[in-house]
């Protein structure tokens, strides 16, 4: 990202384009679904049940993956913002999930979504369906394997091009992407620091979720060593008023990257992480480094659910 690097005065910033992974406009969930849907297929599943917030990138890609494999997709959406805006509730990821055949039901914020998924799964099984349940964000030890693989891919690409990475920065939310990256770097004995920029939970809670899942992922990888708790670092200062609620910093960050690099980020996850990334750079948190990589987790389709945040006006 040469124009961004120049605008911020260095170091050189790079981007890992996981917004280009396919499955209904792409994003990080495709890597997780590689493993989750393989398990579902091996189990003979005819339907999947999963959950997320209203503008969940995970549910969009789950619906697309289920369509590709000929499975029904039942989506439970949790209303975490209380917004009654039409675009928020019908456009963006909601629209794309419906286009892929996802069957959606909405629940109030604070609902025990795991319990509701099991209830629905039981009803479907009683009707003869073989059901595979996927947690929110695809964030369990199976899904996180996709990002252990991503860590290997990223380091391999860096080796091929002679790129010496000083730090990796990424969004961290349901914790699967962050935990998988930590696990992958640990297995490869890489000492590259990785920083997660939070999109929903306070720092201590976020780091605990990531650490616990990284430990479970390492077990799946038959890793015998111990994971240093200090390996998991999160900065959760840019969430704003809450998950899915736009911030001025997010809007400015999304506009900046669109105008400097022609790249699109989403208002819920990658945009808030990008806000933190730019502020850290301006505050010289990357001073002394030569190459910093931002892992883009995708989700740009959610922009269309937030036209008001970006001052959308007819031409």
One Martini backbone bead per residue (centre of mass of N, CA, C, O) as a GRO file, in nm:
protein
  315
    1UNK     BB    1   0.074   0.053   0.030
    2UNK     BB    2   0.212   0.327  -0.088
    3UNK     BB    3   0.019   0.569  -0.035
    4UNK     BB    4  -0.014   0.519   0.264
    5UNK     BB    5   0.280   0.523   0.346
    6UNK     BB    6   0.325   0.816   0.255
    7UNK     BB    7   0.099   0.955   0.427
    8UNK     BB    8   0.231   0.831   0.711
    9UNK     BB    9   0.556   0.795   0.695
   10UNK     BB   10   0.554   0.514   0.771
   11UNK     BB   11   0.603   0.241   0.701
   12UNK     BB   12   0.559  -0.033   0.512
   13UNK     BB   13   0.247  -0.119   0.378
   14UNK     BB   14   0.051  -0.413   0.391
   15UNK     BB   15  -0.181  -0.653   0.224
   16UNK     BB   16  -0.405  -0.912   0.307
   17UNK     BB   17  -0.646  -1.049   0.068
   18UNK     BB   18  -0.926  -1.179   0.232
   19UNK     BB   19  -1.143  -1.038   0.035
   20UNK     BB   20  -1.046  -1.272  -0.206
   21UNK     BB   21  -1.196  -1.578  -0.138
   22UNK     BB   22  -1.479  -1.571  -0.203
   23UNK     BB   23  -1.791  -1.617  -0.137
   24UNK     BB   24  -1.977  -1.365  -0.160
   25UNK     BB   25  -1.713  -1.139  -0.165
   26UNK     BB   26  -1.570  -1.252   0.071
   27UNK     BB   27  -1.341  -1.357   0.332
   28UNK     BB   28  -1.245  -1.517   0.628
   29UNK     BB   29  -1.466  -1.754   0.638
   30UNK     BB   30  -1.364  -1.939   0.410
   31UNK     BB   31  -1.136  -2.078   0.569
   32UNK     BB   32  -1.314  -2.203   0.786
   33UNK     BB   33  -1.520  -2.352   0.590
   34UNK     BB   34  -1.331  -2.560   0.478
   35UNK     BB   35  -1.351  -2.728   0.753
   36UNK     BB   36  -1.650  -2.725   0.841
   37UNK     BB   37  -1.775  -2.839   0.570
   38UNK     BB   38  -1.613  -3.099   0.575
   39UNK     BB   39  -1.747  -3.210   0.828
   40UNK     BB   40  -2.036  -3.198   0.727
   41UNK     BB   41  -1.996  -3.385   0.485
   42UNK     BB   42  -1.883  -3.633   0.646
   43UNK     BB   43  -2.170  -3.641   0.815
   44UNK     BB   44  -2.412  -3.596   0.603
   45UNK     BB   45  -2.520  -3.322   0.569
   46UNK     BB   46  -2.826  -3.120   0.491
   47UNK     BB   47  -2.770  -2.907   0.729
   48UNK     BB   48  -2.722  -2.579   0.856
   49UNK     BB   49  -2.639  -2.408   1.168
   50UNK     BB   50  -2.632  -2.054   1.243
   51UNK     BB   51  -2.472  -1.743   1.371
   52UNK     BB   52  -2.541  -1.378   1.412
   53UNK     BB   53  -2.541  -1.080   1.325
   54UNK     BB   54  -2.705  -0.897   1.110
   55UNK     BB   55  -2.402  -0.814   0.970
   56UNK     BB   56  -2.289  -1.098   0.893
   57UNK     BB   57  -2.031  -1.251   0.727
   58UNK     BB   58  -2.067  -1.548   0.804
   59UNK     BB   59  -2.357  -1.600   0.699
   60UNK     BB   60  -2.305  -1.538   0.406
   61UNK     BB   61  -2.083  -1.760   0.359
   62UNK     BB   62  -2.250  -1.999   0.458
   63UNK     BB   63  -2.470  -1.985   0.243
   64UNK     BB   64  -2.275  -2.024   0.003
   65UNK     BB   65  -2.153  -2.297   0.092
   66UNK     BB   66  -2.419  -2.453   0.105
   67UNK     BB   67  -2.497  -2.413  -0.190
   68UNK     BB   68  -2.242  -2.554  -0.312
   69UNK     BB   69  -2.329  -2.836  -0.137
   70UNK     BB   70  -2.652  -2.871  -0.105
   71UNK     BB   71  -2.741  -2.711   0.152
   72UNK     BB   72  -2.903  -2.607   0.411
   73UNK     BB   73  -2.960  -2.266   0.560
   74UNK     BB   74  -2.965  -2.168   0.902
   75UNK     BB   75  -3.031  -1.837   1.038
   76UNK     BB   76  -2.929  -1.663   1.331
   77UNK     BB   77  -3.019  -1.338   1.445
   78UNK     BB   78  -2.868  -1.078   1.632
   79UNK     BB   79  -2.982  -0.784   1.791
   80UNK     BB   80  -2.722  -0.553   1.881
   81UNK     BB   81  -2.851  -0.243   1.806
   82UNK     BB   82  -3.172  -0.170   1.744
   83UNK     BB   83  -3.213  -0.121   1.452
   84UNK     BB   84  -3.467   0.019   1.201
   85UNK     BB   85  -3.310   0.019   0.950
   86UNK     BB   86  -3.351  -0.094   0.638
   87UNK     BB   87  -3.062  -0.139   0.536
   88UNK     BB   88  -2.961  -0.299   0.783
   89UNK     BB   89  -3.206  -0.529   0.763
   90UNK     BB   90  -3.182  -0.584   0.415
   91UNK     BB   91  -2.897  -0.539   0.344
   92UNK     BB   92  -2.618  -0.668   0.242
   93UNK     BB   93  -2.580  -0.957   0.408
   94UNK     BB   94  -2.879  -1.020   0.404
   95UNK     BB   95  -2.923  -1.024   0.100
   96UNK     BB   96  -2.699  -1.237   0.029
   97UNK     BB   97  -2.813  -1.466   0.200
   98UNK     BB   98  -3.081  -1.486   0.048
   99UNK     BB   99  -2.969  -1.538  -0.237
  100UNK     BB  100  -2.834  -1.821  -0.121
  101UNK     BB  101  -3.086  -1.941   0.076
  102UNK     BB  102  -3.112  -1.818   0.343
  103UNK     BB  103  -3.267  -1.884   0.661
  104UNK     BB  104  -3.415  -1.626   0.861
  105UNK     BB  105  -3.383  -1.535   1.217
  106UNK     BB  106  -3.476  -1.310   1.472
  107UNK     BB  107  -3.315  -1.182   1.773
  108UNK     BB  108  -3.262  -1.058   2.057
  109UNK     BB  109  -3.058  -0.912   2.249
  110UNK     BB  110  -2.908  -1.165   2.462
  111UNK     BB  111  -2.946  -1.419   2.341
  112UNK     BB  112  -2.915  -1.766   2.347
  113UNK     BB  113  -2.777  -1.884   2.064
  114UNK     BB  114  -2.686  -2.172   2.124
  115UNK     BB  115  -2.961  -2.270   2.221
  116UNK     BB  116  -3.121  -2.200   1.962
  117UNK     BB  117  -2.963  -2.384   1.774
  118UNK     BB  118  -3.031  -2.652   1.919
  119UNK     BB  119  -3.333  -2.630   1.891
  120UNK     BB  120  -3.342  -2.625   1.581
  121UNK     BB  121  -3.183  -2.882   1.531
  122UNK     BB  122  -3.392  -3.068   1.668
  123UNK     BB  123  -3.627  -3.007   1.475
  124UNK     BB  124  -3.482  -3.103   1.216
  125UNK     BB  125  -3.419  -3.394   1.308
  126UNK     BB  126  -3.720  -3.474   1.346
  127UNK     BB  127  -3.745  -3.436   1.012
  128UNK     BB  128  -3.455  -3.584   0.900
  129UNK     BB  129  -3.218  -3.413   0.944
  130UNK     BB  130  -2.873  -3.340   0.891
  131UNK     BB  131  -2.697  -3.162   1.142
  132UNK     BB  132  -2.479  -2.872   1.136
  133UNK     BB  133  -2.310  -2.684   1.381
  134UNK     BB  134  -2.220  -2.334   1.375
  135UNK     BB  135  -2.055  -2.104   1.511
  136UNK     BB  136  -1.992  -1.800   1.558
  137UNK     BB  137  -1.765  -1.723   1.302
  138UNK     BB  138  -1.639  -2.015   1.306
  139UNK     BB  139  -1.528  -2.024   1.626
  140UNK     BB  140  -1.323  -2.290   1.633
  141UNK     BB  141  -1.088  -2.534   1.603
  142UNK     BB  142  -1.168  -2.589   1.311
  143UNK     BB  143  -1.181  -2.302   1.187
  144UNK     BB  144  -0.889  -2.206   1.283
  145UNK     BB  145  -0.725  -2.375   1.079
  146UNK     BB  146  -0.746  -2.168   0.845
  147UNK     BB  147  -0.534  -1.965   1.002
  148UNK     BB  148  -0.297  -2.149   1.022
  149UNK     BB  149  -0.272  -2.165   0.715
  150UNK     BB  150  -0.241  -1.860   0.664
  151UNK     BB  151   0.026  -1.824   0.808
  152UNK     BB  152   0.182  -2.006   0.616
  153UNK     BB  153   0.117  -1.849   0.358
  154UNK     BB  154   0.236  -1.575   0.439
  155UNK     BB  155   0.529  -1.674   0.493
  156UNK     BB  156   0.575  -1.790   0.213
  157UNK     BB  157   0.537  -1.525   0.057
  158UNK     BB  158   0.763  -1.375   0.201
  159UNK     BB  159   0.993  -1.566   0.119
  160UNK     BB  160   0.957  -1.541  -0.194
  161UNK     BB  161   1.002  -1.202  -0.170
  162UNK     BB  162   1.182  -1.105   0.083
  163UNK     BB  163   0.990  -1.045   0.327
  164UNK     BB  164   1.019  -0.856   0.628
  165UNK     BB  165   0.825  -0.899   0.904
  166UNK     BB  166   0.736  -0.703   1.193
  167UNK     BB  167   0.407  -0.702   1.158
  168UNK     BB  168   0.075  -0.805   1.252
  169UNK     BB  169  -0.252  -0.685   1.156
  170UNK     BB  170  -0.591  -0.733   1.302
  171UNK     BB  171  -0.886  -0.835   1.340
  172UNK     BB  172  -1.100  -0.889   1.645
  173UNK     BB  173  -1.372  -1.106   1.759
  174UNK     BB  174  -1.461  -1.426   1.776
  175UNK     BB  175  -1.128  -1.537   1.743
  176UNK     BB  176  -1.046  -1.737   1.505
  177UNK     BB  177  -0.839  -1.577   1.339
  178UNK     BB  178  -0.642  -1.503   1.564
  179UNK     BB  179  -0.594  -1.790   1.679
  180UNK     BB  180  -0.491  -1.918   1.416
  181UNK     BB  181  -0.246  -1.735   1.378
  182UNK     BB  182  -0.107  -1.800   1.643
  183UNK     BB  183  -0.084  -2.103   1.595
  184UNK     BB  184   0.074  -2.096   1.329
  185UNK     BB  185   0.321  -1.934   1.432
  186UNK     BB  186   0.397  -2.132   1.656
  187UNK     BB  187   0.452  -2.387   1.487
  188UNK     BB  188   0.673  -2.211   1.308
  189UNK     BB  189   0.847  -2.036   1.503
  190UNK     BB  190   0.740  -1.744   1.504
  191UNK     BB  191   0.823  -1.391   1.610
  192UNK     BB  192   0.593  -1.246   1.496
  193UNK     BB  193   0.397  -1.001   1.571
  194UNK     BB  194   0.048  -0.986   1.688
  195UNK     BB  195  -0.235  -0.763   1.630
  196UNK     BB  196  -0.545  -0.706   1.773
  197UNK     BB  197  -0.843  -0.535   1.664
  198UNK     BB  198  -1.119  -0.455   1.815
  199UNK     BB  199  -1.505  -0.500   1.772
  200UNK     BB  200  -1.641  -0.565   2.092
  201UNK     BB  201  -1.447  -0.636   2.325
  202UNK     BB  202  -1.269  -0.628   2.581
  203UNK     BB  203  -0.947  -0.694   2.622
  204UNK     BB  204  -0.947  -0.929   2.830
  205UNK     BB  205  -1.167  -1.097   2.692
  206UNK     BB  206  -1.039  -1.119   2.414
  207UNK     BB  207  -0.770  -1.254   2.494
  208UNK     BB  208  -0.898  -1.503   2.625
  209UNK     BB  209  -1.045  -1.615   2.381
  210UNK     BB  210  -0.796  -1.646   2.200
  211UNK     BB  211  -0.620  -1.821   2.379
  212UNK     BB  212  -0.811  -2.062   2.420
  213UNK     BB  213  -0.839  -2.127   2.113
  214UNK     BB  214  -0.540  -2.162   2.049
  215UNK     BB  215  -0.497  -2.406   2.231
  216UNK     BB  216  -0.706  -2.590   2.085
  217UNK     BB  217  -0.571  -2.571   1.807
  218UNK     BB  218  -0.296  -2.694   1.885
  219UNK     BB  219  -0.415  -2.971   1.952
  220UNK     BB  220  -0.513  -3.025   1.659
  221UNK     BB  221  -0.190  -2.996   1.572
  222UNK     BB  222  -0.007  -3.155   1.778
  223UNK     BB  223   0.096  -2.958   1.996
  224UNK     BB  224   0.325  -2.970   2.283
  225UNK     BB  225   0.347  -2.695   2.358
  226UNK     BB  226   0.352  -2.374   2.496
  227UNK     BB  227   0.151  -2.092   2.531
  228UNK     BB  228   0.213  -1.768   2.540
  229UNK     BB  229   0.018  -1.524   2.665
  230UNK     BB  230   0.183  -1.279   2.529
  231UNK     BB  231   0.104  -1.355   2.228
  232UNK     BB  232  -0.166  -1.218   2.311
  233UNK     BB  233  -0.282  -0.921   2.137
  234UNK     BB  234  -0.503  -0.643   2.228
  235UNK     BB  235  -0.693  -0.366   2.084
  236UNK     BB  236  -1.004  -0.196   2.224
  237UNK     BB  237  -1.028   0.140   2.146
  238UNK     BB  238  -1.235   0.121   1.859
  239UNK     BB  239  -1.546   0.043   1.912
  240UNK     BB  240  -1.706   0.236   2.084
  241UNK     BB  241  -2.050   0.192   2.156
  242UNK     BB  242  -2.036  -0.075   1.971
  243UNK     BB  243  -2.141  -0.323   1.800
  244UNK     BB  244  -2.211  -0.198   1.476
  245UNK     BB  245  -2.135   0.096   1.558
  246UNK     BB  246  -2.056   0.372   1.432
  247UNK     BB  247  -1.763   0.569   1.361
  248UNK     BB  248  -1.574   0.829   1.273
  249UNK     BB  249  -1.309   0.672   1.236
  250UNK     BB  250  -1.418   0.459   1.042
  251UNK     BB  251  -1.508   0.646   0.816
  252UNK     BB  252  -1.229   0.776   0.765
  253UNK     BB  253  -1.078   0.511   0.704
  254UNK     BB  254  -1.244   0.409   0.464
  255UNK     BB  255  -1.201   0.661   0.290
  256UNK     BB  256  -0.894   0.659   0.278
  257UNK     BB  257  -0.856   0.378   0.132
  258UNK     BB  258  -1.033   0.441  -0.113
  259UNK     BB  259  -0.855   0.708  -0.199
  260UNK     BB  260  -0.561   0.570  -0.197
  261UNK     BB  261  -0.625   0.232  -0.286
  262UNK     BB  262  -0.915   0.112  -0.365
  263UNK     BB  263  -1.024   0.011  -0.083
  264UNK     BB  264  -1.251  -0.206   0.099
  265UNK     BB  265  -1.436  -0.165   0.400
  266UNK     BB  266  -1.600  -0.237   0.696
  267UNK     BB  267  -1.802  -0.111   0.963
  268UNK     BB  268  -1.761  -0.354   1.180
  269UNK     BB  269  -1.456  -0.461   1.140
  270UNK     BB  270  -1.224  -0.359   0.941
  271UNK     BB  271  -1.280  -0.053   0.992
  272UNK     BB  272  -1.208  -0.041   1.296
  273UNK     BB  273  -0.926  -0.158   1.265
  274UNK     BB  274  -0.828   0.061   1.071
  275UNK     BB  275  -0.849   0.293   1.263
  276UNK     BB  276  -0.636   0.187   1.459
  277UNK     BB  277  -0.405   0.160   1.257
  278UNK     BB  278  -0.383   0.463   1.181
  279UNK     BB  279  -0.341   0.574   1.468
  280UNK     BB  280  -0.085   0.417   1.534
  281UNK     BB  281   0.081   0.532   1.303
  282UNK     BB  282   0.052   0.837   1.387
  283UNK     BB  283   0.180   0.747   1.684
  284UNK     BB  284   0.438   0.564   1.625
  285UNK     BB  285   0.404   0.240   1.681
  286UNK     BB  286   0.600   0.164   1.409
  287UNK     BB  287   0.862   0.246   1.493
  288UNK     BB  288   1.142   0.090   1.326
  289UNK     BB  289   0.983  -0.024   1.102
  290UNK     BB  290   0.938  -0.163   0.764
  291UNK     BB  291   0.706  -0.407   0.783
  292UNK     BB  292   0.346  -0.400   0.761
  293UNK     BB  293   0.067  -0.621   0.811
  294UNK     BB  294  -0.265  -0.627   0.686
  295UNK     BB  295  -0.549  -0.815   0.767
  296UNK     BB  296  -0.809  -0.868   0.543
  297UNK     BB  297  -1.148  -0.980   0.627
  298UNK     BB  298  -1.356  -0.811   0.493
  299UNK     BB  299  -1.707  -0.702   0.427
  300UNK     BB  300  -1.801  -0.472   0.213
  301UNK     BB  301  -2.115  -0.529   0.189
  302UNK     BB  302  -2.190  -0.364   0.457
  303UNK     BB  303  -2.196  -0.076   0.345
  304UNK     BB  304  -2.504  -0.102   0.234
  305UNK     BB  305  -2.613  -0.082   0.549
  306UNK     BB  306  -2.453   0.231   0.579
  307UNK     BB  307  -2.529   0.508   0.426
  308UNK     BB  308  -2.546   0.726   0.655
  309UNK     BB  309  -2.249   0.715   0.757
  310UNK     BB  310  -2.157   0.820   0.443
  311UNK     BB  311  -2.356   1.035   0.322
  312UNK     BB  312  -2.574   0.948   0.134
  313UNK     BB  313  -2.648   1.067  -0.206
  314UNK     BB  314  -2.796   1.178  -0.460
  315UNK     BB  315  -2.705   1.287  -0.783
   0.00000   0.00000   0.00000
